[in-house]
């Protein structure tokens, strides 16, 4: 997906943000701090299962309390 976010819902530097990423079939939805910021369709060459990769900018980014789980069918 190459769609741009609808808005910047990030908190100021030094504050922890809450990020929720949800995928279903080829649709990915992203919310930051409870605000929906992106809904996009993944390209066909993106696998539906596999690795989760967290990326950050040079200079440092930290993650904590990362939970990854499969939702029940119909969710």
mmCIF file of N, CA, C and O in Angstrom:
data_model
loop_
_atom_site.group_PDB
_atom_site.id
_atom_site.type_symbol
_atom_site.label_atom_id
_atom_site.label_comp_id
_atom_site.label_asym_id
_atom_site.label_seq_id
_atom_site.Cartn_x
_atom_site.Cartn_y
_atom_site.Cartn_z
ATOM 1 N N UNK A 1 0.848 -1.178 0.000
ATOM 2 C CA UNK A 1 0.000 0.000 0.000
ATOM 3 C C UNK A 1 0.885 1.229 0.000
ATOM 4 O O UNK A 1 1.869 1.288 0.708
ATOM 5 N N UNK A 2 0.525 2.210 -0.771
ATOM 6 C CA UNK A 2 1.312 3.439 -0.808
ATOM 7 C C UNK A 2 0.451 4.642 -0.437
ATOM 8 O O UNK A 2 0.810 5.767 -0.740
ATOM 9 N N UNK A 3 -0.664 4.418 0.195
ATOM 10 C CA UNK A 3 -1.548 5.505 0.603
ATOM 11 C C UNK A 3 -0.908 6.305 1.735
ATOM 12 O O UNK A 3 -0.198 5.757 2.563
ATOM 13 N N UNK A 4 -1.184 7.589 1.771
ATOM 14 C CA UNK A 4 -0.676 8.443 2.839
ATOM 15 C C UNK A 4 -1.676 8.466 3.998
ATOM 16 O O UNK A 4 -2.874 8.301 3.787
ATOM 17 N N UNK A 5 -1.201 8.673 5.214
ATOM 18 C CA UNK A 5 -2.121 8.788 6.352
ATOM 19 C C UNK A 5 -3.077 9.965 6.181
ATOM 20 O O UNK A 5 -2.736 10.968 5.551
ATOM 21 N N UNK A 6 -4.275 9.854 6.744
ATOM 22 C CA UNK A 6 -5.279 10.916 6.657
ATOM 23 C C UNK A 6 -4.940 12.077 7.586
ATOM 24 O O UNK A 6 -5.347 13.203 7.339
ATOM 25 N N UNK A 7 -4.219 11.787 8.668
ATOM 26 C CA UNK A 7 -3.846 12.828 9.621
ATOM 27 C C UNK A 7 -2.678 12.337 10.472
ATOM 28 O O UNK A 7 -2.338 11.156 10.452
ATOM 29 N N UNK A 8 -2.082 13.236 11.221
ATOM 30 C CA UNK A 8 -1.011 12.892 12.143
ATOM 31 C C UNK A 8 -1.596 12.920 13.548
ATOM 32 O O UNK A 8 -1.879 13.988 14.083
ATOM 33 N N UNK A 9 -1.773 11.749 14.143
ATOM 34 C CA UNK A 9 -2.370 11.649 15.471
ATOM 35 C C UNK A 9 -1.311 11.361 16.537
ATOM 36 O O UNK A 9 -1.649 11.012 17.659
ATOM 37 N N UNK A 10 -0.048 11.509 16.182
ATOM 38 C CA UNK A 10 1.040 11.230 17.114
ATOM 39 C C UNK A 10 1.092 12.253 18.234
ATOM 40 O O UNK A 10 0.798 13.434 18.042
ATOM 41 N N UNK A 11 1.507 11.784 19.405
ATOM 42 C CA UNK A 11 1.715 12.656 20.546
ATOM 43 C C UNK A 11 3.074 13.347 20.410
ATOM 44 O O UNK A 11 3.916 12.915 19.619
ATOM 45 N N UNK A 12 3.329 14.384 21.182
ATOM 46 C CA UNK A 12 4.619 15.078 21.116
ATOM 47 C C UNK A 12 5.779 14.135 21.456
ATOM 48 O O UNK A 12 5.594 13.121 22.144
ATOM 49 N N UNK A 13 6.971 14.486 20.997
ATOM 50 C CA UNK A 13 8.164 13.684 21.263
ATOM 51 C C UNK A 13 8.314 13.451 22.759
ATOM 52 O O UNK A 13 8.071 14.338 23.573
ATOM 53 N N UNK A 14 8.706 12.231 23.107
ATOM 54 C CA UNK A 14 8.874 11.870 24.510
ATOM 55 C C UNK A 14 7.653 11.221 25.128
ATOM 56 O O UNK A 14 7.717 10.700 26.243
ATOM 57 N N UNK A 15 6.523 11.234 24.440
ATOM 58 C CA UNK A 15 5.294 10.599 24.917
ATOM 59 C C UNK A 15 5.094 9.287 24.164
ATOM 60 O O UNK A 15 5.445 9.173 23.003
ATOM 61 N N UNK A 16 4.525 8.291 24.839
ATOM 62 C CA UNK A 16 4.243 7.016 24.202
ATOM 63 C C UNK A 16 2.947 7.117 23.406
ATOM 64 O O UNK A 16 1.959 7.657 23.883
ATOM 65 N N UNK A 17 2.966 6.583 22.190
ATOM 66 C CA UNK A 17 1.777 6.500 21.344
ATOM 67 C C UNK A 17 1.215 5.089 21.399
ATOM 68 O O UNK A 17 1.937 4.128 21.644
ATOM 69 N N UNK A 18 -0.063 4.965 21.149
ATOM 70 C CA UNK A 18 -0.704 3.664 21.016
ATOM 71 C C UNK A 18 -1.017 3.459 19.538
ATOM 72 O O UNK A 18 -1.638 4.313 18.913
ATOM 73 N N UNK A 19 -0.558 2.345 18.995
ATOM 74 C CA UNK A 19 -0.738 2.038 17.578
ATOM 75 C C UNK A 19 -1.511 0.733 17.446
ATOM 76 O O UNK A 19 -1.186 -0.256 18.100
ATOM 77 N N UNK A 20 -2.545 0.739 16.620
ATOM 78 C CA UNK A 20 -3.311 -0.483 16.328
ATOM 79 C C UNK A 20 -3.282 -0.683 14.823
ATOM 80 O O UNK A 20 -3.665 0.204 14.056
ATOM 81 N N UNK A 21 -2.789 -1.834 14.420
ATOM 82 C CA UNK A 21 -2.776 -2.199 13.004
ATOM 83 C C UNK A 21 -3.631 -3.442 12.857
ATOM 84 O O UNK A 21 -3.407 -4.437 13.533
ATOM 85 N N UNK A 22 -4.598 -3.381 11.970
ATOM 86 C CA UNK A 22 -5.502 -4.521 11.771
ATOM 87 C C UNK A 22 -5.550 -4.829 10.284
ATOM 88 O O UNK A 22 -5.799 -3.932 9.471
ATOM 89 N N UNK A 23 -5.311 -6.071 9.950
ATOM 90 C CA UNK A 23 -5.416 -6.491 8.554
ATOM 91 C C UNK A 23 -6.499 -7.547 8.426
ATOM 92 O O UNK A 23 -6.705 -8.371 9.307
ATOM 93 N N UNK A 24 -7.186 -7.467 7.313
ATOM 94 C CA UNK A 24 -8.198 -8.477 6.979
ATOM 95 C C UNK A 24 -8.174 -8.612 5.477
ATOM 96 O O UNK A 24 -8.415 -7.633 4.763
ATOM 97 N N UNK A 25 -7.882 -9.826 5.028
ATOM 98 C CA UNK A 25 -7.679 -10.075 3.615
ATOM 99 C C UNK A 25 -6.586 -9.120 3.129
ATOM 100 O O UNK A 25 -5.481 -9.168 3.621
ATOM 101 N N UNK A 26 -6.855 -8.245 2.211
ATOM 102 C CA UNK A 26 -5.847 -7.308 1.702
ATOM 103 C C UNK A 26 -6.068 -5.882 2.209
ATOM 104 O O UNK A 26 -5.459 -4.943 1.726
ATOM 105 N N UNK A 27 -6.954 -5.700 3.199
ATOM 106 C CA UNK A 27 -7.211 -4.371 3.744
ATOM 107 C C UNK A 27 -6.451 -4.199 5.049
ATOM 108 O O UNK A 27 -6.494 -5.063 5.917
ATOM 109 N N UNK A 28 -5.764 -3.081 5.185
ATOM 110 C CA UNK A 28 -5.050 -2.756 6.422
ATOM 111 C C UNK A 28 -5.615 -1.447 6.964
ATOM 112 O O UNK A 28 -5.848 -0.501 6.214
ATOM 113 N N UNK A 29 -5.895 -1.429 8.265
ATOM 114 C CA UNK A 29 -6.408 -0.241 8.937
ATOM 115 C C UNK A 29 -5.447 0.102 10.062
ATOM 116 O O UNK A 29 -5.007 -0.779 10.804
ATOM 117 N N UNK A 30 -5.127 1.386 10.191
ATOM 118 C CA UNK A 30 -4.192 1.840 11.217
ATOM 119 C C UNK A 30 -4.854 2.940 12.039
ATOM 120 O O UNK A 30 -5.455 3.861 11.484
ATOM 121 N N UNK A 31 -4.729 2.825 13.359
ATOM 122 C CA UNK A 31 -5.196 3.866 14.278
ATOM 123 C C UNK A 31 -4.043 4.222 15.204
ATOM 124 O O UNK A 31 -3.318 3.339 15.670
ATOM 125 N N UNK A 32 -3.862 5.510 15.437
ATOM 126 C CA UNK A 32 -2.861 5.995 16.373
ATOM 127 C C UNK A 32 -3.603 6.747 17.468
ATOM 128 O O UNK A 32 -4.396 7.650 17.180
ATOM 129 N N UNK A 33 -3.358 6.326 18.713
ATOM 130 C CA UNK A 33 -4.000 6.949 19.867
ATOM 131 C C UNK A 33 -5.521 7.008 19.722
ATOM 132 O O UNK A 33 -6.165 7.994 20.060
ATOM 133 N N UNK A 34 -6.084 5.925 19.172
ATOM 134 C CA UNK A 34 -7.533 5.812 19.033
ATOM 135 C C UNK A 34 -8.131 6.531 17.843
ATOM 136 O O UNK A 34 -9.337 6.480 17.640
ATOM 137 N N UNK A 35 -7.301 7.189 17.028
ATOM 138 C CA UNK A 35 -7.811 7.924 15.868
ATOM 139 C C UNK A 35 -7.434 7.184 14.587
ATOM 140 O O UNK A 35 -6.260 6.921 14.339
ATOM 141 N N UNK A 36 -8.425 6.854 13.754
ATOM 142 C CA UNK A 36 -8.155 6.189 12.483
ATOM 143 C C UNK A 36 -7.351 7.120 11.587
ATOM 144 O O UNK A 36 -7.747 8.273 11.357
ATOM 145 N N UNK A 37 -6.215 6.623 11.106
ATOM 146 C CA UNK A 37 -5.354 7.471 10.276
ATOM 147 C C UNK A 37 -5.083 6.883 8.894
ATOM 148 O O UNK A 37 -4.604 7.585 8.007
ATOM 149 N N UNK A 38 -5.394 5.593 8.697
ATOM 150 C CA UNK A 38 -5.103 4.991 7.397
ATOM 151 C C UNK A 38 -5.991 3.785 7.152
ATOM 152 O O UNK A 38 -6.209 2.971 8.049
ATOM 153 N N UNK A 39 -6.506 3.697 5.931
ATOM 154 C CA UNK A 39 -7.186 2.495 5.453
ATOM 155 C C UNK A 39 -6.706 2.309 4.028
ATOM 156 O O UNK A 39 -6.861 3.202 3.193
ATOM 157 N N UNK A 40 -6.067 1.176 3.761
ATOM 158 C CA UNK A 40 -5.458 0.963 2.454
ATOM 159 C C UNK A 40 -5.624 -0.494 2.038
ATOM 160 O O UNK A 40 -5.886 -1.369 2.859
ATOM 161 N N UNK A 41 -5.449 -0.731 0.760
ATOM 162 C CA UNK A 41 -5.476 -2.075 0.205
ATOM 163 C C UNK A 41 -4.054 -2.476 -0.136
ATOM 164 O O UNK A 41 -3.331 -1.732 -0.807
ATOM 165 N N UNK A 42 -3.646 -3.644 0.348
ATOM 166 C CA UNK A 42 -2.304 -4.137 0.083
ATOM 167 C C UNK A 42 -2.182 -4.638 -1.347
ATOM 168 O O UNK A 42 -3.158 -5.111 -1.937
ATOM 169 N N UNK A 43 -0.992 -4.555 -1.878
ATOM 170 C CA UNK A 43 -0.735 -5.059 -3.221
ATOM 171 C C UNK A 43 -0.809 -6.578 -3.214
ATOM 172 O O UNK A 43 -0.642 -7.223 -2.177
ATOM 173 N N UNK A 44 -1.032 -7.157 -4.379
ATOM 174 C CA UNK A 44 -1.193 -8.607 -4.485
ATOM 175 C C UNK A 44 0.057 -9.382 -4.104
ATOM 176 O O UNK A 44 -0.027 -10.529 -3.693
ATOM 177 N N UNK A 45 1.257 -8.764 -4.218
ATOM 178 C CA UNK A 45 2.478 -9.500 -3.932
ATOM 179 C C UNK A 45 2.838 -9.513 -2.440
ATOM 180 O O UNK A 45 3.847 -10.073 -2.043
ATOM 181 N N UNK A 46 1.995 -8.925 -1.581
ATOM 182 C CA UNK A 46 2.223 -8.948 -0.137
ATOM 183 C C UNK A 46 1.595 -10.220 0.418
ATOM 184 O O UNK A 46 0.400 -10.456 0.234
ATOM 185 N N UNK A 47 2.393 -11.077 1.080
ATOM 186 C CA UNK A 47 1.835 -12.331 1.593
ATOM 187 C C UNK A 47 0.812 -12.086 2.696
ATOM 188 O O UNK A 47 0.898 -11.095 3.429
ATOM 189 N N UNK A 48 -0.157 -12.978 2.808
ATOM 190 C CA UNK A 48 -1.199 -12.819 3.823
ATOM 191 C C UNK A 48 -0.749 -13.328 5.187
ATOM 192 O O UNK A 48 -1.379 -13.048 6.194
ATOM 193 N N UNK A 49 0.346 -14.066 5.233
ATOM 194 C CA UNK A 49 0.880 -14.581 6.497
ATOM 195 C C UNK A 49 2.394 -14.443 6.456
ATOM 196 O O UNK A 49 2.992 -14.433 5.398
ATOM 197 N N UNK A 50 2.987 -14.332 7.622
ATOM 198 C CA UNK A 50 4.442 -14.283 7.662
ATOM 199 C C UNK A 50 4.970 -13.411 8.776
ATOM 200 O O UNK A 50 4.373 -13.322 9.838
ATOM 201 N N UNK A 51 6.056 -12.740 8.506
ATOM 202 C CA UNK A 51 6.749 -11.946 9.511
ATOM 203 C C UNK A 51 6.060 -10.603 9.762
ATOM 204 O O UNK A 51 5.439 -10.036 8.881
ATOM 205 N N UNK A 52 6.220 -10.114 10.978
ATOM 206 C CA UNK A 52 5.795 -8.764 11.333
ATOM 207 C C UNK A 52 7.074 -7.956 11.484
ATOM 208 O O UNK A 52 7.977 -8.335 12.214
ATOM 209 N N UNK A 53 7.159 -6.836 10.779
ATOM 210 C CA UNK A 53 8.360 -6.004 10.800
ATOM 211 C C UNK A 53 7.991 -4.626 11.336
ATOM 212 O O UNK A 53 7.086 -3.980 10.837
ATOM 213 N N UNK A 54 8.702 -4.194 12.369
ATOM 214 C CA UNK A 54 8.517 -2.863 12.923
ATOM 215 C C UNK A 54 9.717 -2.028 12.520
ATOM 216 O O UNK A 54 10.854 -2.409 12.764
ATOM 217 N N UNK A 55 9.467 -0.896 11.908
ATOM 218 C CA UNK A 55 10.536 -0.038 11.396
ATOM 219 C C UNK A 55 10.495 1.289 12.124
ATOM 220 O O UNK A 55 9.496 1.657 12.715
ATOM 221 N N UNK A 56 11.580 1.997 12.085
ATOM 222 C CA UNK A 56 11.634 3.306 12.717
ATOM 223 C C UNK A 56 12.600 4.213 11.984
ATOM 224 O O UNK A 56 13.293 3.791 11.067
ATOM 225 N N UNK A 57 12.645 5.434 12.388
ATOM 226 C CA UNK A 57 13.525 6.408 11.755
ATOM 227 C C UNK A 57 14.918 6.321 12.363
ATOM 228 O O UNK A 57 15.096 5.867 13.485
ATOM 229 N N UNK A 58 15.912 6.755 11.592
ATOM 230 C CA UNK A 58 17.273 6.790 12.115
ATOM 231 C C UNK A 58 17.309 7.689 13.340
ATOM 232 O O UNK A 58 16.640 8.717 13.386
ATOM 233 N N UNK A 59 18.063 7.315 14.337
ATOM 234 C CA UNK A 59 18.126 8.122 15.546
ATOM 235 C C UNK A 59 17.375 7.484 16.699
ATOM 236 O O UNK A 59 17.513 7.895 17.835
ATOM 237 N N UNK A 60 16.576 6.490 16.406
ATOM 238 C CA UNK A 60 15.965 5.731 17.481
ATOM 239 C C UNK A 60 14.463 5.827 17.574
ATOM 240 O O UNK A 60 13.871 6.883 17.421
ATOM 241 N N UNK A 61 13.884 4.693 17.795
ATOM 242 C CA UNK A 61 12.458 4.577 18.077
ATOM 243 C C UNK A 61 12.331 3.352 18.966
ATOM 244 O O UNK A 61 13.072 2.385 18.807
ATOM 245 N N UNK A 62 11.454 3.389 19.933
ATOM 246 C CA UNK A 62 11.302 2.288 20.877
ATOM 247 C C UNK A 62 9.886 1.743 20.808
ATOM 248 O O UNK A 62 8.937 2.484 20.567
ATOM 249 N N UNK A 63 9.764 0.457 21.054
ATOM 250 C CA UNK A 63 8.469 -0.204 21.109
ATOM 251 C C UNK A 63 8.355 -0.885 22.464
ATOM 252 O O UNK A 63 9.335 -1.363 23.010
ATOM 253 N N UNK A 64 7.152 -0.931 22.995
ATOM 254 C CA UNK A 64 6.913 -1.673 24.231
ATOM 255 C C UNK A 64 5.516 -2.265 24.163
ATOM 256 O O UNK A 64 4.639 -1.774 23.445
ATOM 257 N N UNK A 65 5.333 -3.336 24.899
ATOM 258 C CA UNK A 65 4.029 -4.008 24.987
ATOM 259 C C UNK A 65 3.457 -4.323 23.607
ATOM 260 O O UNK A 65 2.304 -4.022 23.306
ATOM 261 N N UNK A 66 4.248 -4.940 22.757
ATOM 262 C CA UNK A 66 3.810 -5.311 21.414
ATOM 263 C C UNK A 66 3.049 -6.632 21.506
ATOM 264 O O UNK A 66 3.568 -7.636 21.977
ATOM 265 N N UNK A 67 1.803 -6.622 21.080
ATOM 266 C CA UNK A 67 0.954 -7.809 21.064
ATOM 267 C C UNK A 67 0.575 -8.113 19.630
ATOM 268 O O UNK A 67 0.104 -7.234 18.918
ATOM 269 N N UNK A 68 0.773 -9.346 19.221
ATOM 270 C CA UNK A 68 0.386 -9.782 17.879
ATOM 271 C C UNK A 68 -0.481 -11.020 18.052
ATOM 272 O O UNK A 68 -0.076 -11.987 18.693
ATOM 273 N N UNK A 69 -1.688 -10.970 17.506
ATOM 274 C CA UNK A 69 -2.559 -12.128 17.625
ATOM 275 C C UNK A 69 -3.535 -12.170 16.460
ATOM 276 O O UNK A 69 -3.810 -11.166 15.814
ATOM 277 N N UNK A 70 -4.023 -13.372 16.201
ATOM 278 C CA UNK A 70 -5.000 -13.575 15.138
ATOM 279 C C UNK A 70 -6.399 -13.450 15.739
ATOM 280 O O UNK A 70 -6.698 -14.043 16.772
ATOM 281 N N UNK A 71 -7.224 -12.638 15.100
ATOM 282 C CA UNK A 71 -8.591 -12.450 15.566
ATOM 283 C C UNK A 71 -9.473 -13.618 15.122
ATOM 284 O O UNK A 71 -9.220 -14.224 14.078
ATOM 285 N N UNK A 72 -10.508 -13.924 15.887
ATOM 286 C CA UNK A 72 -11.442 -14.962 15.465
ATOM 287 C C UNK A 72 -12.105 -14.589 14.150
ATOM 288 O O UNK A 72 -12.245 -13.393 13.836
ATOM 289 N N UNK A 73 -12.496 -15.574 13.381
ATOM 290 C CA UNK A 73 -13.169 -15.305 12.104
ATOM 291 C C UNK A 73 -14.410 -14.457 12.368
ATOM 292 O O UNK A 73 -15.100 -14.624 13.350
ATOM 293 N N UNK A 74 -14.646 -13.501 11.480
ATOM 294 C CA UNK A 74 -15.797 -12.615 11.605
ATOM 295 C C UNK A 74 -15.501 -11.322 12.349
ATOM 296 O O UNK A 74 -16.315 -10.430 12.373
ATOM 297 N N UNK A 75 -14.346 -11.217 12.986
ATOM 298 C CA UNK A 75 -13.977 -9.995 13.721
ATOM 299 C C UNK A 75 -13.502 -8.939 12.770
ATOM 300 O O UNK A 75 -12.822 -9.124 11.854
#
